[in-house]
Coordinates of C-alpha atoms in Angstrom, one line a residue:
M127 CA -286.0 146.1 13.5
S128 CA -287.5 149.1 11.6
K129 CA -291.1 150.1 12.2
G130 CA -293.8 148.8 9.9
A131 CA -293.2 146.0 7.4
P132 CA -289.8 144.3 7.5
T133 CA -287.3 145.6 4.8
L134 CA -284.3 144.3 3.0
E135 CA -282.2 146.2 5.5
D136 CA -283.8 144.3 8.4
V137 CA -283.1 141.0 6.7
A138 CA -279.5 142.0 6.0
R139 CA -279.0 143.0 9.6
V140 CA -280.4 139.7 11.0
A141 CA -278.4 137.7 8.4
G142 CA -275.2 139.7 9.0
V143 CA -274.8 140.4 5.2
S144 CA -275.1 143.3 2.9
R145 CA -278.3 144.6 1.5
A146 CA -277.0 143.7 -2.0
T147 CA -276.6 140.1 -1.0
V148 CA -280.2 139.9 0.3
S149 CA -281.4 141.4 -2.9
R150 CA -279.6 138.8 -5.0
V151 CA -281.1 136.0 -3.0
V152 CA -284.6 137.5 -3.2
N153 CA -284.3 137.9 -6.9
G154 CA -283.1 134.4 -7.4
T155 CA -279.6 135.3 -8.7
R156 CA -277.5 132.1 -8.9
N157 CA -274.0 133.4 -8.1
V158 CA -274.6 133.3 -4.3
D159 CA -272.8 130.9 -2.0
P160 CA -275.3 128.1 -0.9
E161 CA -274.6 128.6 2.8
L162 CA -275.0 132.3 2.5
R163 CA -278.2 131.8 0.6
E164 CA -279.6 129.6 3.3
T165 CA -278.6 132.2 6.0
V166 CA -280.5 134.8 4.1
R167 CA -283.6 132.6 3.7
N168 CA -283.6 131.9 7.5
A169 CA -283.4 135.6 8.1
I170 CA -286.3 136.2 5.7
E171 CA -288.4 133.7 7.7
Q172 CA -287.3 135.2 11.0
T173 CA -288.2 138.8 10.0
G174 CA -291.3 137.9 8.0
Y175 CA -290.0 140.0 5.1
T176 CA -292.2 139.9 2.0
P177 CA -290.8 141.3 -1.3
N178 CA -292.5 144.3 -2.9
R179 CA -293.8 142.4 -5.9
V180 CA -294.8 145.5 -7.9
A181 CA -291.4 147.2 -7.5
R182 CA -289.7 143.9 -8.3
S183 CA -291.7 143.3 -11.5
L184 CA -290.8 146.8 -12.7
V185 CA -287.1 146.0 -12.4
T186 CA -287.2 142.4 -13.6
R187 CA -290.1 142.6 -16.0
R188 CA -291.4 139.4 -14.5
T189 CA -294.6 138.5 -12.7
G190 CA -293.1 136.4 -9.9
T191 CA -295.4 133.5 -10.8
V192 CA -295.0 130.3 -12.8
A193 CA -297.6 127.9 -14.1
L194 CA -297.5 124.4 -12.7
V195 CA -299.3 122.6 -15.6
I196 CA -300.6 119.1 -15.2
S197 CA -301.6 117.8 -18.6
G198 CA -303.6 114.7 -19.5
A199 CA -304.4 113.5 -16.0
G200 CA -308.1 113.7 -16.2
G201 CA -310.4 115.6 -13.8
G202 CA -309.3 117.6 -10.8
S203 CA -310.1 114.9 -8.3
D204 CA -307.6 112.5 -10.0
V205 CA -304.9 115.1 -9.6
F206 CA -305.6 116.0 -6.0
T207 CA -305.8 112.3 -4.7
D208 CA -302.9 110.9 -6.7
P209 CA -299.8 110.8 -4.4
F210 CA -297.4 111.4 -7.3
F211 CA -299.0 114.8 -8.3
G212 CA -299.1 115.8 -4.6
R213 CA -295.4 115.1 -4.2
V214 CA -294.6 117.1 -7.4
T215 CA -296.6 120.1 -6.1
A216 CA -294.9 119.9 -2.7
G217 CA -291.5 119.9 -4.2
V218 CA -292.2 122.9 -6.4
V219 CA -293.9 124.9 -3.7
D220 CA -291.1 124.2 -1.2
F221 CA -288.5 125.3 -3.6
L222 CA -290.2 128.5 -4.8
R223 CA -291.6 129.6 -1.4
L224 CA -288.5 131.4 -0.3
R225 CA -287.7 132.7 -3.7
A226 CA -290.7 135.0 -3.8
V227 CA -292.1 133.0 -6.8
H228 CA -295.6 131.6 -6.6
P229 CA -296.9 128.7 -8.6
V230 CA -300.3 128.8 -10.3
L231 CA -301.8 125.3 -10.8
M232 CA -303.4 124.7 -14.2
L233 CA -305.0 121.5 -15.3
A234 CA -304.9 120.8 -19.0
D235 CA -307.1 117.8 -19.6
S236 CA -308.5 118.7 -23.0
D237 CA -307.5 120.5 -26.2
E238 CA -309.5 123.6 -25.0
A239 CA -307.7 123.6 -21.7
R240 CA -304.3 123.3 -23.4
T241 CA -305.2 126.3 -25.6
E242 CA -306.1 128.3 -22.5
V243 CA -302.7 127.4 -20.9
V244 CA -300.8 128.5 -24.0
E245 CA -302.7 131.8 -24.2
F246 CA -302.3 132.5 -20.5
L247 CA -298.5 132.1 -20.8
R248 CA -298.2 133.8 -24.2
Q249 CA -299.9 136.9 -22.7
G250 CA -297.3 137.1 -19.9
S251 CA -299.6 136.1 -17.1
A252 CA -296.8 133.9 -15.7
D253 CA -293.1 133.8 -16.4
G254 CA -292.9 130.2 -17.6
A255 CA -294.3 126.7 -17.2
L256 CA -293.4 123.6 -15.2
L257 CA -295.1 120.9 -17.2
V258 CA -296.1 117.5 -15.9
T259 CA -297.6 115.4 -18.7
T260 CA -298.8 111.8 -18.6
H261 CA -298.9 110.9 -22.3
S262 CA -296.1 110.7 -24.8
A263 CA -298.3 112.1 -27.6
D264 CA -299.3 115.2 -25.6
P265 CA -299.1 118.2 -28.0
L266 CA -298.6 120.8 -25.2
P267 CA -294.7 120.6 -24.9
A268 CA -294.4 121.4 -28.6
R269 CA -297.1 124.1 -28.4
L270 CA -295.2 125.9 -25.6
L271 CA -292.0 125.6 -27.5
E272 CA -293.6 127.1 -30.6
A273 CA -295.0 130.0 -28.5
S274 CA -291.5 130.7 -27.2
V275 CA -292.7 130.1 -23.6
P276 CA -290.0 129.2 -21.1
A277 CA -290.8 125.7 -20.0
V278 CA -289.3 122.7 -18.1
L279 CA -290.8 119.2 -18.2
Y280 CA -291.0 116.6 -15.5
A281 CA -289.8 113.5 -17.5
R282 CA -288.4 113.1 -21.0
P283 CA -290.7 114.3 -23.7
G284 CA -292.3 111.7 -25.9
R285 CA -290.4 112.9 -29.0
S286 CA -287.0 114.7 -29.2
M287 CA -287.3 118.5 -28.9
P288 CA -285.1 121.3 -27.5
V289 CA -286.7 121.6 -24.1
S290 CA -285.2 121.2 -20.6
Y291 CA -286.4 118.4 -18.4
V292 CA -285.7 116.4 -15.3
D293 CA -286.1 112.6 -15.2
M294 CA -284.8 109.5 -13.5
D295 CA -283.0 106.4 -14.8
H296 CA -286.2 104.3 -14.9
R297 CA -284.5 101.4 -16.7
A298 CA -282.0 101.1 -13.8
G299 CA -284.9 101.1 -11.3
G300 CA -286.6 98.3 -13.1
G301 CA -283.3 96.4 -13.2
M302 CA -282.9 96.8 -9.4
A303 CA -286.3 95.2 -8.8
A304 CA -285.4 92.2 -11.0
D305 CA -282.0 91.8 -9.3
H306 CA -283.6 91.8 -5.9
L307 CA -286.3 89.2 -6.7
V308 CA -283.9 86.8 -8.4
A309 CA -281.4 87.2 -5.5
A310 CA -284.3 86.3 -3.1
G311 CA -284.7 82.9 -5.0
R312 CA -288.0 83.7 -6.7
T313 CA -288.4 81.7 -9.9
T314 CA -291.9 82.5 -11.3
I315 CA -291.6 86.3 -11.5
T316 CA -294.3 88.5 -13.1
T317 CA -294.8 92.2 -13.7
I318 CA -297.6 94.8 -13.8
S319 CA -296.4 97.6 -16.1
G320 CA -297.7 101.1 -16.3
P321 CA -299.4 102.4 -19.5
L322 CA -296.9 101.5 -22.2
D323 CA -297.5 104.7 -24.2
V324 CA -295.7 106.6 -21.4
P325 CA -291.8 106.7 -21.8
A326 CA -291.2 106.2 -18.0
S327 CA -293.5 103.1 -18.1
Q328 CA -291.6 101.7 -21.1
D329 CA -288.3 102.2 -19.4
R330 CA -289.3 100.6 -16.2
H331 CA -290.8 97.6 -18.0
N332 CA -287.8 97.2 -20.4
G333 CA -285.3 97.6 -17.6
F334 CA -287.0 94.9 -15.6
R335 CA -287.2 92.5 -18.6
D336 CA -283.6 93.2 -19.7
A337 CA -282.3 92.4 -16.2
M338 CA -284.5 89.3 -16.0
A339 CA -283.0 88.1 -19.3
R340 CA -279.5 88.6 -18.0
H341 CA -280.5 86.4 -15.1
G342 CA -281.6 83.7 -17.5
F343 CA -285.4 84.4 -17.6
P344 CA -286.2 85.0 -21.3
Y345 CA -289.9 85.4 -20.7
V346 CA -291.7 87.4 -18.0
P347 CA -295.5 87.2 -17.7
A348 CA -296.9 90.7 -17.8
A349 CA -300.1 92.6 -17.5
E350 CA -300.5 96.3 -18.4
G351 CA -302.0 98.7 -15.8
G352 CA -302.7 102.4 -15.7
F353 CA -300.9 103.6 -12.6
T354 CA -304.2 103.4 -10.6
A355 CA -305.2 101.1 -7.8
E356 CA -308.1 99.7 -9.9
S357 CA -305.9 98.9 -12.8
G358 CA -303.4 97.3 -10.6
A359 CA -306.0 95.0 -9.0
A360 CA -307.4 94.0 -12.4
A361 CA -303.8 93.3 -13.7
M362 CA -303.1 91.1 -10.7
E363 CA -306.3 89.1 -11.2
R364 CA -305.2 88.5 -14.9
L365 CA -301.7 87.4 -13.8
L366 CA -303.2 84.9 -11.3
L367 CA -305.3 83.4 -14.0
D368 CA -302.5 83.2 -16.5
C369 CA -299.8 82.2 -14.1
P370 CA -301.3 80.7 -10.9
G371 CA -297.9 79.5 -9.6
L372 CA -296.3 82.9 -9.6
D373 CA -294.1 83.7 -6.6
A374 CA -293.2 87.4 -7.3
V375 CA -294.7 90.6 -8.8
F376 CA -293.0 93.8 -9.8
A377 CA -295.5 96.6 -10.2
A378 CA -294.6 99.8 -11.9
N379 CA -295.9 102.1 -9.1
D380 CA -296.8 101.8 -5.5
L381 CA -300.6 102.2 -6.0
M382 CA -300.7 99.2 -8.3
A383 CA -298.4 97.2 -6.0
Q384 CA -300.6 97.9 -3.0
A385 CA -303.7 96.8 -4.9
A386 CA -301.8 93.7 -6.0
V387 CA -301.1 92.9 -2.4
F388 CA -304.8 93.2 -1.5
V389 CA -305.8 90.9 -4.4
L390 CA -303.1 88.3 -3.5
Q391 CA -304.3 88.3 0.1
A392 CA -307.9 87.9 -1.0
H393 CA -306.8 84.8 -2.9
G394 CA -305.2 83.4 0.2
K395 CA -301.6 84.2 -0.8
R396 CA -299.2 85.4 1.9
V397 CA -296.9 88.3 1.2
P398 CA -294.0 87.8 1.0
E399 CA -294.0 84.2 2.0
D400 CA -295.9 83.0 -1.0
V401 CA -295.5 86.0 -3.3
A402 CA -293.0 88.8 -3.1
V403 CA -294.2 92.2 -4.2
I404 CA -292.1 95.2 -5.2
G405 CA -293.5 98.6 -6.1
F406 CA -292.0 101.8 -7.6
D407 CA -291.9 105.4 -6.4
D408 CA -291.6 105.1 -2.6
S409 CA -294.8 107.0 -2.1
S410 CA -297.4 107.0 0.7
P411 CA -299.1 103.8 -0.4
A412 CA -295.8 102.0 0.1
L413 CA -295.9 102.8 3.8
A414 CA -299.7 102.4 4.1
C415 CA -299.5 98.9 2.7
R416 CA -299.5 95.8 5.0
P417 CA -296.9 94.5 4.8
Q418 CA -295.0 97.7 3.9
L419 CA -293.7 97.7 0.3
T420 CA -290.2 97.1 -0.9
T421 CA -290.0 99.7 -3.6
V422 CA -287.8 101.6 -6.0
R423 CA -287.5 105.2 -4.8
Q424 CA -288.2 108.0 -7.2
P425 CA -287.1 111.2 -5.5
V426 CA -290.1 113.1 -6.8
E427 CA -289.8 116.1 -4.5
E428 CA -286.1 116.6 -5.3
M429 CA -286.9 116.2 -9.0
A430 CA -289.7 118.8 -8.9
A431 CA -287.4 121.2 -7.1
A432 CA -284.8 120.7 -9.8
M433 CA -287.4 121.3 -12.4
A434 CA -288.3 124.7 -10.8
E435 CA -284.6 125.5 -10.5
L436 CA -284.0 124.9 -14.2
L437 CA -286.9 127.2 -15.0
L438 CA -285.7 130.0 -12.8
E439 CA -282.2 129.6 -14.3
S440 CA -283.6 129.9 -17.8
L441 CA -285.4 133.1 -16.8
E442 CA -282.2 134.5 -15.4
K443 CA -280.2 133.5 -18.5
P444 CA -282.5 133.5 -21.5
G445 CA -281.2 132.0 -24.7
Q446 CA -279.1 129.3 -22.9
R447 CA -279.2 125.8 -24.3
P448 CA -281.8 123.3 -22.8
R449 CA -280.6 121.1 -20.0
S450 CA -281.5 117.7 -18.7
V451 CA -281.0 116.5 -15.1
I452 CA -281.2 112.8 -14.5
F453 CA -281.6 111.3 -11.0
E454 CA -280.6 107.8 -9.9
P455 CA -283.1 105.3 -8.3
E456 CA -282.7 103.6 -5.0
L457 CA -284.1 100.3 -3.9
V458 CA -285.8 100.6 -0.5
V459 CA -286.2 97.2 1.1
R460 CA -289.1 96.6 3.4
A461 CA -291.3 93.7 4.3
S462 CA -293.1 92.8 1.1
A463 CA -290.0 91.3 -0.7

């Protein structure tokens, strides 16, 4: 090991590869064998090598930072306590960490804040944007596109536009929940949807209803929630009033499903003996719930990493066509259904 700060040569020596290979990995070049890339990353960790960001920016004309923008989620406390946003952040940070790229978290919960985000990116303060938006009418995706800012979205945009995004087959996930409840012999099945102005909520809701119709259930009592525990509890109360004999509930995320379990138990209902409950996401509330939730897994960390990879790819190859990456859901069966 050389004296002073570790160098590319030190990393190459530990990894048993050429300096040029280490350089390609550090700079995020894609034509590197995945096993070789992992070997180099391990050597970077072992040596404690840190890229010279100033020298690198002169070569690449990039800042080495990207903006992780969360739009329309309300105040900062909502973002930091919501398990979904935490998982997105973890997936992005883990992917970028060994690529010498650093995320800058920006909250865009007002028109003024969205303008600040666009100006920050237009001025070159970050190389691009990873955008997580909670409303289909959010103007920020179109504004970033108009400003020619490289951007990738988490979830399909509310209206068709030439922008890359990652998403999941939410309709299939809703269908999995319906299939499981019907196969379990439940006959009075209800659902708590997410906000129906959000494409993912619409898809989960419609996928569930379509699958129920295929099983011979033309009508499913439903109450709309807002992806929060409070909204899930209120929706469960409404369903118990409208359909007191219900024996199953599909909630469009785990927070609402967990709240539904609390309400059912407060009304003397046993879960799953009297009422089966299924959530969506496979997030921390699913494991914290008692009984633990059966849920449709959304691979949030993997999707966030794919979002970051798409952005780095677009920075390496500007001008390429937008791409979409769609993940498949998985039903995780636990004790609640």
